[in-house]
Amino acid sequence: MAQLQSLSKNYFKWLVDSIKRPNEEVEAQKYFGLVSMLISALLLTFAIVAAINRFIKQASEATNNTVTMKSLSFGLDFKLFILVVIGILFYVIIGFGASALGNKDGGVNFFDYVNRFGHLTNVAMILNVILILSVYTITFTSGTSLTFIKQLGFTSMVLIAISLIWQVGYILSINQSLHAPRFDKFYVIVLALIVLALAFYIFGRVEWENLALDFSSEFSQSNSGLGSLF
């Protein structure tokens, strides 16, 4: 228990330091970066599920349905979490792969890379919390489209900011890991960005239809929901 408390304290210190000075590398326990990735995945999933559940509730109230699904089932909540984790893994694995293959000696430690990437992107956790709060300000059944657009605008800006932080963190983590590059760092990073974009494109094409079917099944079985994780 004492060791766990010590690790928690050290992680919190590392987290605060990373938010204050993201680009300044500091020593950390090997799993700190992975912990940050997990927390980020949970926060982002929470925001997604909260938005969907809020839409379901407001749509139900607007249509005066007496029998309807009140929230997503635990199974769909969990699937969304897995999809978010996979998206984060794309950043981590492709970034690490580019760093390892881009170095002449290949001397890049996986946990060091994840800690570096986490240190650069931990500040996005604050925006993830803001994103969750902003979701609860959206009225999906707003009387006018202008009001809805205004409400959605702030949430969209937060999402864009989170995405930018992850993109910058991805680029800088690769750049800082290339100590003896095989060729110019610029091209290593460009190739890594292209591979990342292709990975998300292919994953989106494959998974979008499956997710649509899952939602369709969820809505058609509104009376058998298991309740929401959130």
PDB file of C-alpha atoms in Angstrom:
ATOM      1  CA  MET A   1       0.000   0.000   0.000  1.00  0.00           C
ATOM      2  CA  ALA A   2       2.822   2.394   0.873  1.00  0.00           C
ATOM      3  CA  GLN A   3       4.493   1.666  -2.455  1.00  0.00           C
ATOM      4  CA  LEU A   4       1.243   2.327  -4.306  1.00  0.00           C
ATOM      5  CA  GLN A   5       0.797   5.642  -2.511  1.00  0.00           C
ATOM      6  CA  SER A   6       4.361   6.586  -3.391  1.00  0.00           C
ATOM      7  CA  LEU A   7       3.813   5.724  -7.058  1.00  0.00           C
ATOM      8  CA  SER A   8       0.557   7.695  -7.106  1.00  0.00           C
ATOM      9  CA  LYS A   9       2.290  10.706  -5.585  1.00  0.00           C
ATOM     10  CA  ASN A  10       5.157  10.450  -8.066  1.00  0.00           C
ATOM     11  CA  TYR A  11       2.738  10.137 -10.966  1.00  0.00           C
ATOM     12  CA  PHE A  12       0.789  13.184  -9.849  1.00  0.00           C
ATOM     13  CA  LYS A  13       4.022  15.186  -9.591  1.00  0.00           C
ATOM     14  CA  TRP A  14       5.065  14.007 -13.057  1.00  0.00           C
ATOM     15  CA  LEU A  15       1.620  14.899 -14.391  1.00  0.00           C
ATOM     16  CA  VAL A  16       1.710  18.413 -12.946  1.00  0.00           C
ATOM     17  CA  ASP A  17       5.259  18.969 -14.206  1.00  0.00           C
ATOM     18  CA  SER A  18       4.234  17.816 -17.680  1.00  0.00           C
ATOM     19  CA  ILE A  19       1.337  20.266 -17.744  1.00  0.00           C
ATOM     20  CA  LYS A  20       3.594  23.116 -16.631  1.00  0.00           C
ATOM     21  CA  ARG A  21       6.458  22.254 -19.004  1.00  0.00           C
ATOM     22  CA  PRO A  22       5.323  19.714 -21.624  1.00  0.00           C
ATOM     23  CA  ASN A  23       8.481  19.880 -23.721  1.00  0.00           C
ATOM     24  CA  GLU A  24      10.877  19.425 -20.800  1.00  0.00           C
ATOM     25  CA  GLU A  25      11.769  15.756 -20.409  1.00  0.00           C
ATOM     26  CA  VAL A  26      11.983  14.394 -16.871  1.00  0.00           C
ATOM     27  CA  GLU A  27      12.611  10.940 -15.453  1.00  0.00           C
ATOM     28  CA  ALA A  28       9.505   8.885 -14.800  1.00  0.00           C
ATOM     29  CA  GLN A  29       8.405   5.392 -13.877  1.00  0.00           C
ATOM     30  CA  LYS A  30       8.136   3.234 -16.981  1.00  0.00           C
ATOM     31  CA  TYR A  31       4.339   2.936 -16.792  1.00  0.00           C
ATOM     32  CA  PHE A  32       3.467   6.607 -16.229  1.00  0.00           C
ATOM     33  CA  GLY A  33       2.897   7.241 -19.921  1.00  0.00           C
ATOM     34  CA  LEU A  34       0.598   4.234 -20.216  1.00  0.00           C
ATOM     35  CA  VAL A  35      -1.391   5.421 -17.200  1.00  0.00           C
ATOM     36  CA  SER A  36      -1.873   8.783 -18.891  1.00  0.00           C
ATOM     37  CA  MET A  37      -3.049   7.084 -22.083  1.00  0.00           C
ATOM     38  CA  LEU A  38      -5.589   5.066 -20.092  1.00  0.00           C
ATOM     39  CA  ILE A  39      -6.892   8.131 -18.251  1.00  0.00           C
ATOM     40  CA  SER A  40      -7.171  10.035 -21.528  1.00  0.00           C
ATOM     41  CA  ALA A  41      -9.116   7.156 -23.076  1.00  0.00           C
ATOM     42  CA  LEU A  42     -11.517   7.049 -20.131  1.00  0.00           C
ATOM     43  CA  LEU A  43     -12.110  10.803 -20.194  1.00  0.00           C
ATOM     44  CA  LEU A  44     -12.679  10.915 -23.940  1.00  0.00           C
ATOM     45  CA  THR A  45     -15.015   7.915 -23.813  1.00  0.00           C
ATOM     46  CA  PHE A  46     -16.922   9.556 -20.973  1.00  0.00           C
ATOM     47  CA  ALA A  47     -17.418  12.660 -23.124  1.00  0.00           C
ATOM     48  CA  ILE A  48     -18.604  10.633 -26.129  1.00  0.00           C
ATOM     49  CA  VAL A  49     -21.027   8.511 -24.118  1.00  0.00           C
ATOM     50  CA  ALA A  50     -22.312  11.519 -22.186  1.00  0.00           C
ATOM     51  CA  ALA A  51     -23.049  13.340 -25.454  1.00  0.00           C
ATOM     52  CA  ILE A  52     -24.884  10.349 -26.929  1.00  0.00           C
ATOM     53  CA  ASN A  53     -26.889   9.718 -23.761  1.00  0.00           C
ATOM     54  CA  ARG A  54     -27.805  13.393 -23.535  1.00  0.00           C
ATOM     55  CA  PHE A  55     -29.033  13.312 -27.124  1.00  0.00           C
ATOM     56  CA  ILE A  56     -31.078  10.160 -26.454  1.00  0.00           C
ATOM     57  CA  LYS A  57     -32.684  11.669 -23.375  1.00  0.00           C
ATOM     58  CA  GLN A  58     -33.529  14.979 -25.023  1.00  0.00           C
ATOM     59  CA  ALA A  59     -34.836  13.314 -28.181  1.00  0.00           C
ATOM     60  CA  SER A  60     -37.026  11.060 -26.054  1.00  0.00           C
ATOM     61  CA  GLU A  61     -38.446  13.998 -24.132  1.00  0.00           C
ATOM     62  CA  ALA A  62     -39.036  15.985 -27.317  1.00  0.00           C
ATOM     63  CA  THR A  63     -40.998  13.164 -28.967  1.00  0.00           C
ATOM     64  CA  ASN A  64     -42.857  12.228 -25.776  1.00  0.00           C
ATOM     65  CA  ASN A  65     -41.932   8.575 -26.149  1.00  0.00           C
ATOM     66  CA  THR A  66     -43.070   6.481 -23.212  1.00  0.00           C
ATOM     67  CA  VAL A  67     -41.025   3.425 -24.196  1.00  0.00           C
ATOM     68  CA  THR A  68     -37.540   4.287 -25.269  1.00  0.00           C
ATOM     69  CA  MET A  69     -33.902   3.669 -24.502  1.00  0.00           C
ATOM     70  CA  LYS A  70     -32.716   5.995 -21.755  1.00  0.00           C
ATOM     71  CA  SER A  71     -28.988   5.451 -22.306  1.00  0.00           C
ATOM     72  CA  LEU A  72     -26.466   3.264 -24.062  1.00  0.00           C
ATOM     73  CA  SER A  73     -25.889  -0.237 -22.769  1.00  0.00           C
ATOM     74  CA  PHE A  74     -22.721  -1.157 -20.915  1.00  0.00           C
ATOM     75  CA  GLY A  75     -21.672  -3.280 -23.891  1.00  0.00           C
ATOM     76  CA  LEU A  76     -21.758  -0.350 -26.310  1.00  0.00           C
ATOM     77  CA  ASP A  77     -20.111   1.930 -23.754  1.00  0.00           C
ATOM     78  CA  PHE A  78     -17.276  -0.569 -23.501  1.00  0.00           C
ATOM     79  CA  LYS A  79     -16.975  -0.916 -27.276  1.00  0.00           C
ATOM     80  CA  LEU A  80     -16.640   2.847 -27.630  1.00  0.00           C
ATOM     81  CA  PHE A  81     -13.914   2.751 -24.977  1.00  0.00           C
ATOM     82  CA  ILE A  82     -12.070   0.043 -26.915  1.00  0.00           C
ATOM     83  CA  LEU A  83     -12.313   2.091 -30.112  1.00  0.00           C
ATOM     84  CA  VAL A  84     -10.849   5.122 -28.340  1.00  0.00           C
ATOM     85  CA  VAL A  85      -8.033   2.966 -26.942  1.00  0.00           C
ATOM     86  CA  ILE A  86      -7.277   1.655 -30.433  1.00  0.00           C
ATOM     87  CA  GLY A  87      -7.101   5.226 -31.717  1.00  0.00           C
ATOM     88  CA  ILE A  88      -4.627   6.139 -28.982  1.00  0.00           C
ATOM     89  CA  LEU A  89      -2.601   3.011 -29.731  1.00  0.00           C
ATOM     90  CA  PHE A  90      -2.261   4.181 -33.331  1.00  0.00           C
ATOM     91  CA  TYR A  91      -0.482   7.288 -32.079  1.00  0.00           C
ATOM     92  CA  VAL A  92       1.721   5.330 -29.688  1.00  0.00           C
ATOM     93  CA  ILE A  93       2.650   2.340 -31.848  1.00  0.00           C
ATOM     94  CA  ILE A  94       3.119   4.203 -35.123  1.00  0.00           C
ATOM     95  CA  GLY A  95       5.064   6.966 -33.387  1.00  0.00           C
ATOM     96  CA  PHE A  96       7.297   4.443 -31.654  1.00  0.00           C
ATOM     97  CA  GLY A  97       7.751   2.485 -34.871  1.00  0.00           C
ATOM     98  CA  ALA A  98       8.755   5.610 -36.771  1.00  0.00           C
ATOM     99  CA  SER A  99      11.208   6.533 -34.016  1.00  0.00           C
ATOM    100  CA  ALA A 100      12.763   3.072 -33.880  1.00  0.00           C
ATOM    101  CA  LEU A 101      12.979   2.580 -37.645  1.00  0.00           C
ATOM    102  CA  GLY A 102      14.108   6.155 -38.197  1.00  0.00           C
ATOM    103  CA  ASN A 103      17.120   5.753 -35.914  1.00  0.00           C
ATOM    104  CA  LYS A 104      20.248   4.166 -37.351  1.00  0.00           C
ATOM    105  CA  ASP A 105      20.848   2.133 -34.210  1.00  0.00           C
ATOM    106  CA  GLY A 106      17.139   1.601 -33.488  1.00  0.00           C
ATOM    107  CA  GLY A 107      17.885   2.458 -29.876  1.00  0.00           C
ATOM    108  CA  VAL A 108      14.467   3.658 -28.741  1.00  0.00           C
ATOM    109  CA  ASN A 109      12.890   2.192 -25.624  1.00  0.00           C
ATOM    110  CA  PHE A 110       9.126   1.712 -25.901  1.00  0.00           C
ATOM    111  CA  PHE A 111       8.325   2.883 -22.377  1.00  0.00           C
ATOM    112  CA  ASP A 112      10.619   5.891 -22.728  1.00  0.00           C
ATOM    113  CA  TYR A 113       8.810   6.832 -25.912  1.00  0.00           C
ATOM    114  CA  VAL A 114       5.361   6.455 -24.328  1.00  0.00           C
ATOM    115  CA  ASN A 115       6.460   8.553 -21.348  1.00  0.00           C
ATOM    116  CA  ARG A 116       7.771  11.198 -23.733  1.00  0.00           C
ATOM    117  CA  PHE A 117       4.534  11.207 -25.713  1.00  0.00           C
ATOM    118  CA  GLY A 118       2.463  11.269 -22.526  1.00  0.00           C
ATOM    119  CA  HIS A 119       4.515  14.132 -21.118  1.00  0.00           C
ATOM    120  CA  LEU A 120       3.797  16.156 -24.245  1.00  0.00           C
ATOM    121  CA  THR A 121       0.064  15.406 -24.365  1.00  0.00           C
ATOM    122  CA  ASN A 122      -0.972  15.304 -20.692  1.00  0.00           C
ATOM    123  CA  VAL A 123      -2.213  18.880 -20.943  1.00  0.00           C
ATOM    124  CA  ALA A 124      -5.012  17.549 -23.160  1.00  0.00           C
ATOM    125  CA  MET A 125      -6.497  15.890 -20.054  1.00  0.00           C
ATOM    126  CA  ILE A 126      -7.577  19.320 -18.844  1.00  0.00           C
ATOM    127  CA  LEU A 127      -9.311  19.904 -22.154  1.00  0.00           C
ATOM    128  CA  ASN A 128     -10.920  16.469 -21.908  1.00  0.00           C
ATOM    129  CA  VAL A 129     -12.529  17.523 -18.631  1.00  0.00           C
ATOM    130  CA  ILE A 130     -13.663  20.794 -20.231  1.00  0.00           C
ATOM    131  CA  LEU A 131     -15.063  18.752 -23.123  1.00  0.00           C
ATOM    132  CA  ILE A 132     -17.136  16.654 -20.728  1.00  0.00           C
ATOM    133  CA  LEU A 133     -18.526  19.771 -19.061  1.00  0.00           C
ATOM    134  CA  SER A 134     -19.263  21.402 -22.418  1.00  0.00           C
ATOM    135  CA  VAL A 135     -21.324  18.403 -23.516  1.00  0.00           C
ATOM    136  CA  TYR A 136     -23.821  19.164 -20.762  1.00  0.00           C
ATOM    137  CA  THR A 137     -24.346  22.671 -22.143  1.00  0.00           C
ATOM    138  CA  ILE A 138     -25.594  21.383 -25.498  1.00  0.00           C
ATOM    139  CA  THR A 139     -29.328  21.257 -26.121  1.00  0.00           C
ATOM    140  CA  PHE A 140     -29.776  18.887 -29.047  1.00  0.00           C
ATOM    141  CA  THR A 141     -33.457  19.748 -29.375  1.00  0.00           C
ATOM    142  CA  SER A 142     -32.870  23.488 -29.329  1.00  0.00           C
ATOM    143  CA  GLY A 143     -35.607  25.574 -30.876  1.00  0.00           C
ATOM    144  CA  THR A 144     -33.328  27.212 -33.448  1.00  0.00           C
ATOM    145  CA  SER A 145     -30.403  25.867 -35.414  1.00  0.00           C
ATOM    146  CA  LEU A 146     -28.413  29.015 -34.617  1.00  0.00           C
ATOM    147  CA  THR A 147     -28.608  28.325 -30.880  1.00  0.00           C
ATOM    148  CA  PHE A 148     -27.507  24.741 -31.431  1.00  0.00           C
ATOM    149  CA  ILE A 149     -24.578  25.821 -33.614  1.00  0.00           C
ATOM    150  CA  LYS A 150     -23.438  28.298 -30.963  1.00  0.00           C
ATOM    151  CA  GLN A 151     -23.573  25.629 -28.272  1.00  0.00           C
ATOM    152  CA  LEU A 152     -21.801  23.118 -30.473  1.00  0.00           C
ATOM    153  CA  GLY A 153     -19.173  25.661 -31.483  1.00  0.00           C
ATOM    154  CA  PHE A 154     -17.406  25.727 -28.124  1.00  0.00           C
ATOM    155  CA  THR A 155     -17.392  21.935 -27.864  1.00  0.00           C
ATOM    156  CA  SER A 156     -15.988  21.708 -31.388  1.00  0.00           C
ATOM    157  CA  MET A 157     -13.228  24.172 -30.516  1.00  0.00           C
ATOM    158  CA  VAL A 158     -12.245  22.062 -27.503  1.00  0.00           C
ATOM    159  CA  LEU A 159     -12.164  18.933 -29.679  1.00  0.00           C
ATOM    160  CA  ILE A 160      -9.968  20.684 -32.229  1.00  0.00           C
ATOM    161  CA  ALA A 161      -7.615  21.868 -29.481  1.00  0.00           C
ATOM    162  CA  ILE A 162      -7.317  18.315 -28.118  1.00  0.00           C
ATOM    163  CA  SER A 163      -6.585  16.999 -31.605  1.00  0.00           C
ATOM    164  CA  LEU A 164      -3.932  19.668 -32.179  1.00  0.00           C
ATOM    165  CA  ILE A 165      -2.200  18.849 -28.894  1.00  0.00           C
ATOM    166  CA  TRP A 166      -2.056  15.177 -29.827  1.00  0.00           C
ATOM    167  CA  GLN A 167      -0.735  15.998 -33.291  1.00  0.00           C
ATOM    168  CA  VAL A 168       1.955  18.300 -31.908  1.00  0.00           C
ATOM    169  CA  GLY A 169       2.833  15.750 -29.220  1.00  0.00           C
ATOM    170  CA  TYR A 170       3.083  13.054 -31.887  1.00  0.00           C
ATOM    171  CA  ILE A 171       5.444  15.151 -34.000  1.00  0.00           C
ATOM    172  CA  LEU A 172       7.624  16.315 -31.107  1.00  0.00           C
ATOM    173  CA  SER A 173       7.857  12.868 -29.505  1.00  0.00           C
ATOM    174  CA  ILE A 174       9.174  11.420 -32.764  1.00  0.00           C
ATOM    175  CA  ASN A 175      11.516  14.358 -33.301  1.00  0.00           C
ATOM    176  CA  GLN A 176      12.967  14.053 -29.797  1.00  0.00           C
ATOM    177  CA  SER A 177      13.419  10.291 -30.189  1.00  0.00           C
ATOM    178  CA  LEU A 178      15.491  10.556 -33.373  1.00  0.00           C
ATOM    179  CA  HIS A 179      19.005  10.834 -31.973  1.00  0.00           C
ATOM    180  CA  ALA A 180      20.760   9.314 -34.996  1.00  0.00           C
ATOM    181  CA  PRO A 181      18.257   9.515 -37.869  1.00  0.00           C
ATOM    182  CA  ARG A 182      18.721   7.376 -40.964  1.00  0.00           C
ATOM    183  CA  PHE A 183      17.633  10.355 -43.047  1.00  0.00           C
ATOM    184  CA  ASP A 184      16.318  13.845 -42.418  1.00  0.00           C
ATOM    185  CA  LYS A 185      13.898  14.051 -39.471  1.00  0.00           C
ATOM    186  CA  PHE A 186      11.445  16.011 -41.578  1.00  0.00           C
ATOM    187  CA  TYR A 187      10.800  13.034 -43.849  1.00  0.00           C
ATOM    188  CA  VAL A 188      10.573  10.585 -40.959  1.00  0.00           C
ATOM    189  CA  ILE A 189       7.868  12.722 -39.369  1.00  0.00           C
ATOM    190  CA  VAL A 190       6.010  13.255 -42.659  1.00  0.00           C
ATOM    191  CA  LEU A 191       5.963   9.502 -43.297  1.00  0.00           C
ATOM    192  CA  ALA A 192       4.767   8.892 -39.730  1.00  0.00           C
ATOM    193  CA  LEU A 193       1.920  11.381 -40.236  1.00  0.00           C
ATOM    194  CA  ILE A 194       0.924   9.727 -43.514  1.00  0.00           C
ATOM    195  CA  VAL A 195       0.900   6.267 -41.928  1.00  0.00           C
ATOM    196  CA  LEU A 196      -1.154   7.590 -38.998  1.00  0.00           C
ATOM    197  CA  ALA A 197      -3.692   9.176 -41.349  1.00  0.00           C
ATOM    198  CA  LEU A 198      -3.946   5.963 -43.387  1.00  0.00           C
ATOM    199  CA  ALA A 199      -4.407   3.894 -40.233  1.00  0.00           C
ATOM    200  CA  PHE A 200      -7.307   6.067 -39.077  1.00  0.00           C
ATOM    201  CA  TYR A 201      -8.825   6.109 -42.561  1.00  0.00           C
ATOM    202  CA  ILE A 202      -8.760   2.327 -42.937  1.00  0.00           C
ATOM    203  CA  PHE A 203      -9.930   1.774 -39.376  1.00  0.00           C
ATOM    204  CA  GLY A 204     -12.767   4.245 -39.860  1.00  0.00           C
ATOM    205  CA  ARG A 205     -13.886   2.621 -43.100  1.00  0.00           C
ATOM    206  CA  VAL A 206     -13.887  -0.825 -41.514  1.00  0.00           C
ATOM    207  CA  GLU A 207     -15.418   0.065 -38.167  1.00  0.00           C
ATOM    208  CA  TRP A 208     -17.952   2.726 -39.141  1.00  0.00           C
ATOM    209  CA  GLU A 209     -20.397   0.240 -40.639  1.00  0.00           C
ATOM    210  CA  ASN A 210     -20.043  -2.104 -37.667  1.00  0.00           C
ATOM    211  CA  LEU A 211     -20.657   0.755 -35.257  1.00  0.00           C
ATOM    212  CA  ALA A 212     -23.723   1.861 -37.212  1.00  0.00           C
ATOM    213  CA  LEU A 213     -25.109  -1.677 -36.977  1.00  0.00           C
ATOM    214  CA  ASP A 214     -24.411  -1.742 -33.239  1.00  0.00           C
ATOM    215  CA  PHE A 215     -26.319   1.501 -32.726  1.00  0.00           C
ATOM    216  CA  SER A 216     -29.164   0.254 -34.883  1.00  0.00           C
ATOM    217  CA  SER A 217     -29.386  -2.911 -32.822  1.00  0.00           C
ATOM    218  CA  GLU A 218     -29.161  -0.895 -29.620  1.00  0.00           C
ATOM    219  CA  PHE A 219     -32.090   1.325 -30.538  1.00  0.00           C
ATOM    220  CA  SER A 220     -34.180  -1.583 -31.763  1.00  0.00           C
ATOM    221  CA  GLN A 221     -33.744  -3.353 -28.435  1.00  0.00           C
ATOM    222  CA  SER A 222     -34.441  -0.327 -26.257  1.00  0.00           C
ATOM    223  CA  ASN A 223     -36.224  -2.332 -23.601  1.00  0.00           C
ATOM    224  CA  SER A 224     -33.336  -4.708 -22.996  1.00  0.00           C
ATOM    225  CA  GLY A 225     -30.578  -2.177 -22.246  1.00  0.00           C
ATOM    226  CA  LEU A 226     -28.218  -3.023 -19.433  1.00  0.00           C
ATOM    227  CA  GLY A 227     -27.800   0.560 -18.332  1.00  0.00           C
ATOM    228  CA  SER A 228     -24.985   2.956 -18.925  1.00  0.00           C
ATOM    229  CA  LEU A 229     -21.490   2.722 -17.570  1.00  0.00           C
ATOM    230  CA  PHE A 230     -21.597   6.487 -17.137  1.00  0.00           C
TER     231      PHE A 230
END
